[in-house]
Amino acid sequence: MRLADGTTHSAYAVIVAVGGEPVKLQVPGEQEYAGRGVSYCAVCDGAFFKDMDLAVIGGGDSAFQEGLFLTRFAKKLYVVHRRKEFRAQAILQDRLLGMDKVETVTPAVVKRIGGNGEVKWIEVERDGRVEQVPVEGVFIFVGFKPVGRYLFKREHIDHDPNGYLITDQYMVTSIPGVYAVGDTRAQLAKQITTAVGDATTAVLHAERYIEELKHAERAFPSAPREEMPRLAGRMEPVRVVAGQTIVRQGDASDSFFIVVRGRVGVYQTQDGKEEQLNTLGPGEFFGEIGLLSDMPRIATVRALEPSELLRLDQESFRRLVSVSAATRDQLDQVARERLAATRS
Ligand SMILES: Cc1cc2nc3c(=O)[nH]c(=O)nc-3n(C[C@H](O)[C@H](O)[C@H](O)COP(=O)(O)OP(=O)(O)OC[C@H]3O[C@@H](n4cnc5c(N)ncnc54)[C@H](O)[C@@H]3O)c2cc1C
């Protein structure tokens, strides 16, 4: 990560919480009356305008959705838009424009916002004539610029057509280890509560992800560093109780395991007699023999005590050994030693 002053920092995970900016009309009075009648959030401020005449500026979905919310409080609501046609979905248009208290002011360009310490009117230009519309609240919805996406090159992070970063339910973006929270993330509400909730989820997930990353680094010391985020992103934590079978001899080999906490026993049955071959603890792994040789499990692994493991699917394991010859050699060596111990 490179900062504006040129310094670079590296981190196991990054949470992007850079928010965004409502697009401004940039007319006289807008800044002066911000918070005193000019607002960019109906849900945040609507209730302060009970029984007042209000204006919504904009013609898209946001303007209509927020406008619908404002009709709970407004005595009269003007919908001011620079074009005659609105871009909002037809269903939203029907609902809002069908109300008696709603009046359209189109095609009209807002020129100025004025009052006497608090908003009292907006000045609009319509059909070449300038007119004043008396309102006590102006809600501006002419766009929102989420800034998170501009921190990344376009092709490097998934975002929606409006530039909001797309995440899964854990706030993970299309780049493993990069999280997006709050206003810069594609979601229904831009509120403090959602931003804080997103951040809580992201932090908890990032903690777990970093732990997985460190385990992956320890298990595959010769693998390329750039493979690690992808690998950690594919690792699935598995908790087992004492005595629980994790893999069974003879079953298809479909995954690889790293022991994070606890201990597991490795058992092989020959001629109907089960023998314990090994005990594995934190940092050790199993499941490589079947995956490397494309054969069924040669042993059963059972938890000796409550244990935590990381499971890596077959596809990710195969990718890892295909991109890193050193890792393949390391795993081959372990597999050879284990097989030799089995036969002796
Ligand atoms: C006028 C106004 C009133 C509001 N009122 C309410 C309300 O009453 N209730 C409510 O729930 N919500 C309200 N909201 C919405 C609420 O403020 C946001 O939903 C919430 O703050 C989003 O949090 P965030 O962390 O995603 O972004 P922000 O709070 O916007 O924080 C982003 C931070 O990142 C910084 N930043 C941006 N780019 C960079 C960069 N490149 N490098 C480093 N730092 C960067 C910014 O300077 C900023 O400090 C209001 C919003 C506005 C604009």
Coordinates of N, CA and C in Angstrom, one line a residue, residues 128-327:
G128 N -36.3 29.4 -19.1 CA -35.7 30.7 -19.3 C -36.1 31.7 -18.2
R129 N -37.1 31.4 -17.3 CA -37.5 32.3 -16.3 C -37.0 31.9 -14.9
V130 N -36.7 32.8 -14.1 CA -36.2 32.5 -12.7 C -37.4 32.7 -11.8
E131 N -37.6 31.7 -10.9 CA -38.7 31.7 -10.0 C -38.2 31.2 -8.6
Q132 N -38.9 31.7 -7.6 CA -38.6 31.2 -6.2 C -39.6 30.2 -5.8
V133 N -39.1 29.1 -5.2 CA -40.0 28.1 -4.6 C -39.8 28.1 -3.1
P134 N -40.9 28.4 -2.3 CA -40.7 28.5 -0.9 C -40.6 27.2 -0.2
V135 N -39.5 26.8 0.3 CA -39.3 25.6 1.1 C -38.4 25.8 2.3
E136 N -38.6 24.9 3.3 CA -37.7 25.1 4.5 C -36.7 24.0 4.6
G137 N -36.8 23.0 3.6 CA -35.8 21.9 3.6 C -35.5 21.6 2.1
V138 N -34.2 21.4 1.8 CA -33.8 21.0 0.5 C -32.9 19.7 0.6
F139 N -33.4 18.7 0.0 CA -32.7 17.4 0.1 C -32.1 17.1 -1.3
I140 N -30.8 17.0 -1.3 CA -30.1 17.0 -2.6 C -29.6 15.5 -2.9
F141 N -30.1 15.0 -4.0 CA -29.7 13.6 -4.4 C -29.3 13.6 -5.9
V142 N -28.2 14.2 -6.2 CA -27.8 14.2 -7.6 C -26.5 13.4 -7.8
G143 N -26.4 12.4 -6.9 CA -25.3 11.5 -7.1 C -24.4 11.3 -5.8
F144 N -23.7 10.2 -5.7 CA -22.8 10.0 -4.6 C -21.6 9.3 -5.1
K145 N -20.4 9.8 -4.7 CA -19.1 9.3 -5.2 C -18.5 8.5 -4.1
P146 N -18.6 7.1 -4.2 CA -17.9 6.3 -3.2 C -16.4 6.4 -3.7
V147 N -15.5 6.6 -2.7 CA -14.1 6.8 -3.2 C -13.2 5.6 -3.1
G148 N -13.7 4.5 -2.5 CA -12.9 3.3 -2.3 C -12.4 2.8 -3.6
R149 N -13.2 2.8 -4.6 CA -12.8 2.1 -5.9 C -11.6 2.9 -6.5
Y150 N -11.5 4.2 -6.3 CA -10.4 5.0 -6.9 C -9.0 4.7 -6.2
L151 N -9.0 3.9 -5.1 CA -7.8 3.5 -4.5 C -7.2 2.4 -5.2
F152 N -8.0 1.7 -6.1 CA -7.5 0.5 -6.8 C -7.6 0.8 -8.3
K153 N -6.8 0.1 -9.0 CA -6.9 0.2 -10.5 C -8.2 -0.5 -10.8
R154 N -8.9 0.0 -11.9 CA -10.2 -0.5 -12.3 C -10.3 -2.0 -12.3
E155 N -9.3 -2.7 -12.9 CA -9.4 -4.1 -13.2 C -9.0 -4.9 -11.9
H156 N -8.7 -4.2 -10.9 CA -8.2 -5.0 -9.7 C -9.2 -5.2 -8.6
I157 N -10.3 -4.5 -8.6 CA -11.3 -4.8 -7.6 C -12.7 -4.6 -8.1
D158 N -13.6 -5.6 -7.7 CA -14.9 -5.6 -8.3 C -15.7 -4.4 -7.7
H159 N -16.5 -3.8 -8.5 CA -17.4 -2.7 -8.1 C -18.6 -2.7 -8.9
D160 N -19.7 -2.0 -8.5 CA -20.9 -2.0 -9.3 C -20.8 -0.8 -10.3
P161 N -21.8 -0.6 -11.1 CA -21.6 0.5 -12.1 C -21.5 1.9 -11.5
N162 N -21.9 2.0 -10.3 CA -21.8 3.3 -9.6 C -20.5 3.5 -8.8
G163 N -19.7 2.5 -8.9 CA -18.4 2.6 -8.2 C -18.3 2.1 -6.8
Y164 N -19.5 1.5 -6.3 CA -19.4 1.0 -4.9 C -18.7 -0.4 -5.0
L165 N -17.9 -0.6 -3.9 CA -17.2 -1.9 -3.9 C -18.1 -3.0 -3.5
I166 N -18.0 -4.1 -4.2 CA -18.8 -5.3 -4.0 C -18.1 -6.2 -3.0
T167 N -18.9 -6.7 -2.0 CA -18.3 -7.6 -1.0 C -19.2 -8.8 -0.8
D168 N -18.7 -9.8 -0.1 CA -19.6 -10.9 0.4 C -20.1 -10.5 1.8
Q169 N -20.7 -11.5 2.4 CA -21.4 -11.1 3.7 C -20.4 -10.8 4.8
Y170 N -19.1 -11.2 4.6 CA -18.0 -10.9 5.6 C -17.3 -9.6 5.2
M171 N -17.8 -8.9 4.2 CA -17.1 -7.6 3.8 C -15.9 -7.8 3.0
V172 N -15.7 -9.1 2.5 CA -14.5 -9.4 1.7 C -14.8 -9.0 0.3
T173 N -13.8 -8.2 -0.3 CA -14.0 -7.8 -1.7 C -13.5 -8.9 -2.6
S174 N -13.3 -8.6 -3.9 CA -12.9 -9.6 -4.8 C -11.4 -9.9 -4.6
I175 N -10.7 -9.1 -3.8 CA -9.3 -9.4 -3.4 C -9.2 -10.0 -2.0
P176 N -8.8 -11.2 -1.9 CA -8.8 -11.8 -0.5 C -7.9 -10.9 0.4
G177 N -8.4 -10.7 1.6 CA -7.6 -9.8 2.5 C -7.9 -8.4 2.4
V178 N -8.7 -8.0 1.4 CA -9.1 -6.6 1.3 C -10.6 -6.5 1.6
Y179 N -11.0 -5.7 2.6 CA -12.4 -5.6 3.0 C -12.9 -4.2 2.7
A180 N -14.2 -4.1 2.5 CA -14.8 -2.7 2.3 C -15.9 -2.6 3.2
V181 N -16.0 -1.4 3.9 CA -17.1 -1.2 4.9 C -17.7 0.2 4.7
G182 N -19.0 0.3 5.1 CA -19.6 1.6 5.2 C -20.0 2.1 3.8
D183 N -19.9 3.5 3.7 CA -20.5 4.1 2.5 C -19.8 3.8 1.2
T184 N -18.7 3.2 1.2 CA -18.0 2.9 0.0 C -18.3 1.6 -0.5
R185 N -19.1 0.8 0.2 CA -19.5 -0.5 -0.1 C -21.0 -0.5 -0.7
A186 N -21.2 -1.4 -1.7 CA -22.6 -1.5 -2.2 C -23.5 -2.1 -1.2
Q187 N -24.5 -1.3 -0.8 CA -25.5 -1.8 0.2 C -26.7 -0.8 0.2
L188 N -27.7 -1.2 1.0 CA -29.0 -0.5 0.9 C -28.9 0.9 1.6
A189 N -28.3 0.9 2.8 CA -28.3 2.2 3.6 C -27.0 2.8 3.8
K190 N -26.9 4.1 3.8 CA -25.6 4.8 4.2 C -25.9 5.4 5.5
Q191 N -25.6 4.6 6.5 CA -25.9 5.1 7.9 C -24.7 4.7 8.8
I192 N -24.6 5.4 9.9 CA -23.6 5.1 10.9 C -23.7 3.7 11.4
T193 N -25.0 3.3 11.6 CA -25.2 2.0 12.2 C -24.7 0.9 11.2
T194 N -24.9 1.1 9.9 CA -24.5 0.0 9.0 C -23.0 0.1 8.9
A195 N -22.4 1.3 8.9 CA -20.9 1.4 8.7 C -20.2 0.7 9.9
V196 N -20.8 0.9 11.1 CA -20.1 0.3 12.3 C -20.3 -1.2 12.3
G197 N -21.5 -1.6 11.9 CA -21.8 -3.1 11.8 C -20.9 -3.7 10.8
D198 N -20.7 -3.1 9.6 CA -19.8 -3.6 8.6 C -18.4 -3.8 9.1
A199 N -18.0 -2.7 9.8 CA -16.6 -2.7 10.3 C -16.4 -3.8 11.4
T200 N -17.4 -4.1 12.2 CA -17.3 -5.1 13.2 C -17.1 -6.5 12.5
T201 N -18.0 -6.7 11.5 CA -17.9 -8.0 10.8 C -16.5 -8.1 10.1
A202 N -16.0 -7.0 9.5 CA -14.8 -7.1 8.7 C -13.6 -7.4 9.7
V203 N -13.6 -6.7 10.9 CA -12.5 -6.9 11.8 C -12.5 -8.3 12.3
L204 N -13.6 -8.9 12.6 CA -13.7 -10.2 13.1 C -13.2 -11.2 12.1
H205 N -13.6 -11.0 10.8 CA -13.2 -11.9 9.8 C -11.7 -11.7 9.5
A206 N -11.3 -10.5 9.5 CA -9.9 -10.2 9.2 C -9.0 -10.9 10.2
E207 N -9.3 -10.9 11.4 CA -8.6 -11.5 12.5 C -8.4 -13.0 12.1
R208 N -9.5 -13.6 11.8 CA -9.5 -15.1 11.5 C -8.6 -15.3 10.2
Y209 N -8.8 -14.4 9.2 CA -8.1 -14.6 8.0 C -6.6 -14.5 8.2
I210 N -6.2 -13.5 9.0 CA -4.7 -13.3 9.3 C -4.1 -14.5 10.0
E211 N -4.9 -15.1 10.9 CA -4.4 -16.3 11.6 C -4.2 -17.4 10.6
E212 N -5.2 -17.5 9.6 CA -5.1 -18.6 8.6 C -3.9 -18.4 7.7
L213 N -3.7 -17.1 7.4 CA -2.5 -16.7 6.6 C -1.2 -17.2 7.2
K214 N -1.1 -16.9 8.5 CA 0.1 -17.2 9.2 C 0.3 -18.7 9.3
H215 N -0.8 -19.5 9.5 CA -0.7 -20.9 9.5 C -0.3 -21.4 8.1
A216 N -0.8 -20.8 7.1 CA -0.4 -21.2 5.7 C 1.0 -21.0 5.4
E217 N 1.5 -19.8 5.9 CA 2.9 -19.5 5.7 C 3.8 -20.5 6.4
R218 N 3.4 -20.9 7.6 CA 4.2 -21.9 8.4 C 4.2 -23.2 7.7
A219 N 3.0 -23.6 7.2 CA 2.9 -25.0 6.6 C 3.6 -25.0 5.3
F220 N 3.6 -23.9 4.5 CA 4.2 -23.9 3.2 C 5.3 -22.9 3.1
P221 N 6.4 -23.1 3.9 CA 7.4 -22.0 3.9 C 8.1 -21.7 2.6
S222 N 8.1 -22.6 1.6 CA 8.7 -22.3 0.4 C 7.7 -21.8 -0.7
A223 N 6.5 -21.6 -0.4 CA 5.5 -21.2 -1.4 C 5.7 -19.7 -1.6
P224 N 5.4 -19.2 -2.8 CA 5.5 -17.8 -3.1 C 4.6 -17.0 -2.2
R225 N 5.1 -15.8 -1.7 CA 4.3 -15.0 -0.8 C 3.0 -14.5 -1.4
E226 N 3.0 -14.3 -2.7 CA 1.8 -13.7 -3.4 C 0.7 -14.8 -3.5
E227 N 1.0 -16.0 -3.3 CA 0.0 -17.1 -3.3 C -0.8 -17.1 -2.0
M228 N -0.1 -16.6 -0.9 CA -0.7 -16.8 0.4 C -2.1 -16.2 0.6
P229 N -2.4 -14.9 0.2 CA -3.7 -14.4 0.4 C -4.8 -15.3 -0.2
R230 N -4.5 -15.8 -1.5 CA -5.5 -16.6 -2.1 C -5.7 -17.9 -1.4
L231 N -4.6 -18.4 -0.9 CA -4.6 -19.7 -0.2 C -5.4 -19.5 1.1
A232 N -5.1 -18.5 1.9 CA -5.8 -18.3 3.2 C -7.3 -18.0 2.9
G233 N -7.6 -17.3 1.8 CA -9.0 -17.1 1.5 C -9.8 -18.4 1.2
R234 N -9.1 -19.4 0.8 CA -9.7 -20.7 0.5 C -9.7 -21.7 1.7
M235 N -9.0 -21.3 2.7 CA -9.0 -22.2 3.9 C -10.2 -22.1 4.7
E236 N -10.7 -23.3 5.1 CA -12.0 -23.3 5.9 C -11.7 -23.9 7.3
P237 N -12.0 -23.1 8.3 CA -11.8 -23.6 9.6 C -12.7 -24.8 10.0
V238 N -12.2 -25.8 10.6 CA -13.0 -27.0 11.0 C -12.7 -27.3 12.5
R239 N -13.8 -27.4 13.2 CA -13.6 -27.7 14.7 C -14.1 -29.2 14.9
V240 N -13.3 -29.9 15.6 CA -13.7 -31.3 15.8 C -13.7 -31.7 17.3
V241 N -14.5 -32.6 17.8 CA -14.5 -33.0 19.2 C -13.6 -34.2 19.3
A242 N -13.2 -34.5 20.6 CA -12.3 -35.7 20.8 C -13.0 -36.9 20.3
G243 N -12.2 -37.7 19.6 CA -12.8 -39.0 19.0 C -13.4 -38.9 17.7
Q244 N -13.6 -37.7 17.2 CA -14.2 -37.5 15.9 C -13.3 -37.9 14.7
T245 N -13.8 -38.6 13.8 CA -13.0 -39.0 12.6 C -13.0 -37.8 11.6
I246 N -11.8 -37.5 11.2 CA -11.7 -36.3 10.2 C -11.6 -36.9 8.8
V247 N -10.7 -37.8 8.6 CA -10.7 -38.5 7.3 C -10.6 -40.0 7.6
R248 N -11.1 -40.8 6.6 CA -11.2 -42.2 6.8 C -10.4 -43.0 5.8
Q249 N -9.7 -44.0 6.2 CA -8.9 -44.8 5.3 C -9.8 -45.4 4.2
G250 N -9.4 -45.3 2.9 CA -10.2 -45.8 1.8 C -11.1 -44.8 1.1
D251 N -11.4 -43.7 1.8 CA -12.2 -42.7 1.2 C -11.4 -41.9 0.2
A252 N -12.2 -41.2 -0.7 CA -11.5 -40.4 -1.7 C -10.8 -39.2 -1.1
S253 N -9.6 -38.9 -1.6 CA -8.8 -37.8 -1.1 C -9.3 -36.5 -1.7
D254 N -9.9 -35.7 -0.9 CA -10.5 -34.4 -1.6 C -10.0 -33.2 -0.8
S255 N -9.2 -33.3 0.2 CA -8.8 -32.1 0.9 C -7.5 -32.4 1.7
F256 N -6.9 -31.2 2.2 CA -5.7 -31.2 2.9 C -6.0 -30.5 4.2
F257 N -5.3 -30.9 5.3 CA -5.6 -30.3 6.6 C -4.4 -29.8 7.3
I258 N -4.5 -28.7 8.0 CA -3.4 -28.2 8.9 C -4.0 -28.2 10.3
V259 N -3.2 -28.7 11.2 CA -3.7 -28.7 12.6 C -3.3 -27.3 13.2
V260 N -4.3 -26.6 13.7 CA -4.1 -25.3 14.3 C -4.0 -25.4 15.9
R261 N -5.0 -26.2 16.4 CA -4.9 -26.4 17.9 C -5.3 -27.8 18.2
G262 N -4.8 -28.4 19.3 CA -5.2 -29.8 19.6 C -4.2 -30.8 19.1
R263 N -4.7 -32.1 19.1 CA -3.9 -33.1 18.6 C -4.7 -34.1 17.9
V264 N -4.2 -34.7 16.8 CA -4.9 -35.8 16.1 C -4.1 -37.0 16.0
G265 N -4.7 -38.2 15.9 CA -4.0 -39.4 15.8 C -4.2 -40.0 14.3
V266 N -3.1 -40.6 13.8 CA -3.2 -41.2 12.5 C -3.2 -42.7 12.6
Y267 N -4.2 -43.3 12.1 CA -4.3 -44.8 12.3 C -4.4 -45.5 10.9
Q268 N -3.9 -46.7 10.9 CA -4.0 -47.5 9.7 C -4.5 -48.9 10.1
T269 N -5.5 -49.4 9.3 CA -6.0 -50.7 9.6 C -5.4 -51.7 8.5
Q270 N -4.8 -52.8 9.0 CA -4.3 -53.8 8.1 C -4.7 -55.2 8.6
D271 N -5.3 -56.0 7.8 CA -5.7 -57.3 8.2 C -6.7 -57.2 9.4
G272 N -7.5 -56.2 9.4 CA -8.6 -56.0 10.4 C -8.0 -55.5 11.7
K273 N -6.7 -55.1 11.7 CA -6.1 -54.6 13.0 C -5.7 -53.2 12.8
E274 N -6.2 -52.3 13.7 CA -5.9 -50.9 13.6 C -4.6 -50.6 14.4
E275 N -3.7 -49.8 13.8 CA -2.5 -49.4 14.5 C -2.3 -47.9 14.4
Q276 N -1.9 -47.3 15.5 CA -1.6 -45.9 15.4 C -0.2 -45.6 14.9
L277 N -0.2 -44.8 13.8 CA 1.1 -44.5 13.1 C 1.8 -43.3 13.6
N278 N 1.0 -42.3 14.0 CA 1.6 -41.0 14.3 C 0.6 -40.2 15.1
T279 N 1.2 -39.1 15.7 CA 0.3 -38.1 16.4 C 0.8 -36.8 15.8
L280 N -0.2 -35.9 15.4 CA 0.1 -34.6 14.8 C -0.4 -33.5 15.7
G281 N 0.4 -32.4 15.9 CA 0.0 -31.3 16.7 C 0.0 -30.0 15.9
P282 N -0.1 -28.9 16.6 CA -0.2 -27.6 15.9 C 0.9 -27.4 14.9
G283 N 0.6 -26.9 13.7 CA 1.6 -26.6 12.6 C 1.8 -27.8 11.7
E284 N 1.4 -29.0 12.2 CA 1.6 -30.2 11.3 C 0.4 -30.4 10.4
F285 N 0.6 -31.1 9.4 CA -0.5 -31.3 8.4 C -0.7 -32.8 8.0
F286 N -1.8 -33.0 7.3 CA -2.1 -34.4 6.8 C -3.0 -34.3 5.6
G287 N -3.0 -35.4 4.8 CA -3.9 -35.4 3.6 C -3.1 -35.2 2.3
E288 N -1.8 -35.0 2.4 CA -1.0 -34.7 1.2 C -0.8 -36.0 0.4
I289 N -0.7 -37.1 1.0 CA -0.3 -38.3 0.2 C -1.4 -38.6 -0.8
G290 N -2.6 -38.7 -0.4 CA -3.7 -39.0 -1.4 C -3.8 -38.0 -2.5
L291 N -3.6 -36.7 -2.1 CA -3.7 -35.6 -3.1 C -2.6 -35.6 -4.1
L292 N -1.3 -35.9 -3.6 CA -0.2 -35.9 -4.5 C -0.2 -37.1 -5.4
S293 N -0.7 -38.2 -4.9 CA -0.6 -39.5 -5.7 C -1.9 -39.8 -6.3
D294 N -2.9 -39.0 -6.1 CA -4.2 -39.3 -6.7 C -4.8 -40.6 -6.3
M295 N -4.7 -40.9 -5.0 CA -5.2 -42.2 -4.6 C -6.1 -42.0 -3.3
P296 N -6.8 -43.0 -2.9 CA -7.7 -42.9 -1.7 C -6.8 -42.7 -0.5
R297 N -7.5 -42.3 0.6 CA -6.8 -42.1 1.9 C -6.1 -43.4 2.3
I298 N -4.9 -43.3 2.7 CA -4.2 -44.5 3.2 C -4.3 -44.7 4.7
A299 N -4.9 -43.7 5.4 CA -5.0 -43.8 6.8 C -6.3 -43.0 7.3
T300 N -6.7 -43.4 8.5 CA -7.8 -42.6 9.2 C -7.1 -41.6 10.1
V301 N -7.7 -40.4 10.2 CA -7.2 -39.5 11.2 C -8.4 -39.1 12.1
R302 N -8.1 -39.2 13.4 CA -9.1 -39.0 14.5 C -8.6 -37.9 15.5
A303 N -9.5 -37.1 16.0 CA -9.1 -36.1 17.0 C -8.8 -36.8 18.3
L304 N -7.7 -36.5 18.9 CA -7.3 -37.1 20.2 C -7.9 -36.2 21.3
E305 N -8.2 -35.0 21.0 CA -8.8 -34.0 21.9 C -9.5 -33.0 21.1
P306 N -10.3 -32.1 21.7 CA -11.0 -31.1 20.9 C -9.9 -30.3 20.1
S307 N -10.1 -30.2 18.8 CA -9.1 -29.6 17.9 C -9.6 -28.7 16.9
E308 N -8.8 -27.8 16.4 CA -9.1 -26.9 15.3 C -8.2 -27.1 14.2
L309 N -8.8 -27.2 13.0 CA -8.0 -27.5 11.8 C -8.3 -26.5 10.7
L310 N -7.5 -26.4 9.7 CA -7.8 -25.6 8.5 C -7.9 -26.6 7.4
R311 N -9.0 -26.5 6.6 CA -9.1 -27.5 5.5 C -8.9 -26.7 4.2
L312 N -8.1 -27.3 3.3 CA -7.9 -26.7 2.0 C -8.4 -27.7 1.0
D313 N -9.2 -27.1 0.0 CA -9.8 -28.0 -1.0 C -8.8 -28.5 -2.0
Q314 N -9.2 -29.6 -2.6 CA -8.3 -30.2 -3.6 C -7.7 -29.3 -4.7
E315 N -8.6 -28.4 -5.2 CA -8.3 -27.6 -6.3 C -7.2 -26.6 -5.9
S316 N -7.4 -26.0 -4.7 CA -6.4 -25.0 -4.2 C -5.1 -25.7 -3.9
F317 N -5.2 -26.9 -3.3 CA -3.9 -27.6 -3.0 C -3.1 -27.9 -4.4
R318 N -3.9 -28.3 -5.4 CA -3.2 -28.7 -6.7 C -2.6 -27.4 -7.3
R319 N -3.3 -26.3 -7.1 CA -2.8 -25.0 -7.7 C -1.5 -24.7 -7.0
L320 N -1.5 -24.8 -5.7 CA -0.3 -24.5 -4.9 C 0.9 -25.3 -5.4
V321 N 0.7 -26.6 -5.5 CA 1.9 -27.4 -5.8 C 2.3 -27.2 -7.3
S322 N 1.3 -26.7 -8.1 CA 1.7 -26.5 -9.5 C 2.5 -25.2 -9.7
V323 N 2.2 -24.2 -8.8 CA 2.9 -22.9 -8.9 C 4.2 -22.9 -8.1
S324 N 4.4 -23.9 -7.2 CA 5.6 -23.8 -6.4 C 6.2 -25.2 -6.4
A325 N 7.3 -25.3 -7.2 CA 8.0 -26.6 -7.2 C 8.6 -26.9 -5.8
A326 N 9.1 -25.9 -5.1 CA 9.7 -26.1 -3.8 C 8.7 -26.6 -2.8
T327 N 7.4 -26.2 -2.9 CA 6.4 -26.7 -2.0 C 6.1 -28.1 -2.4

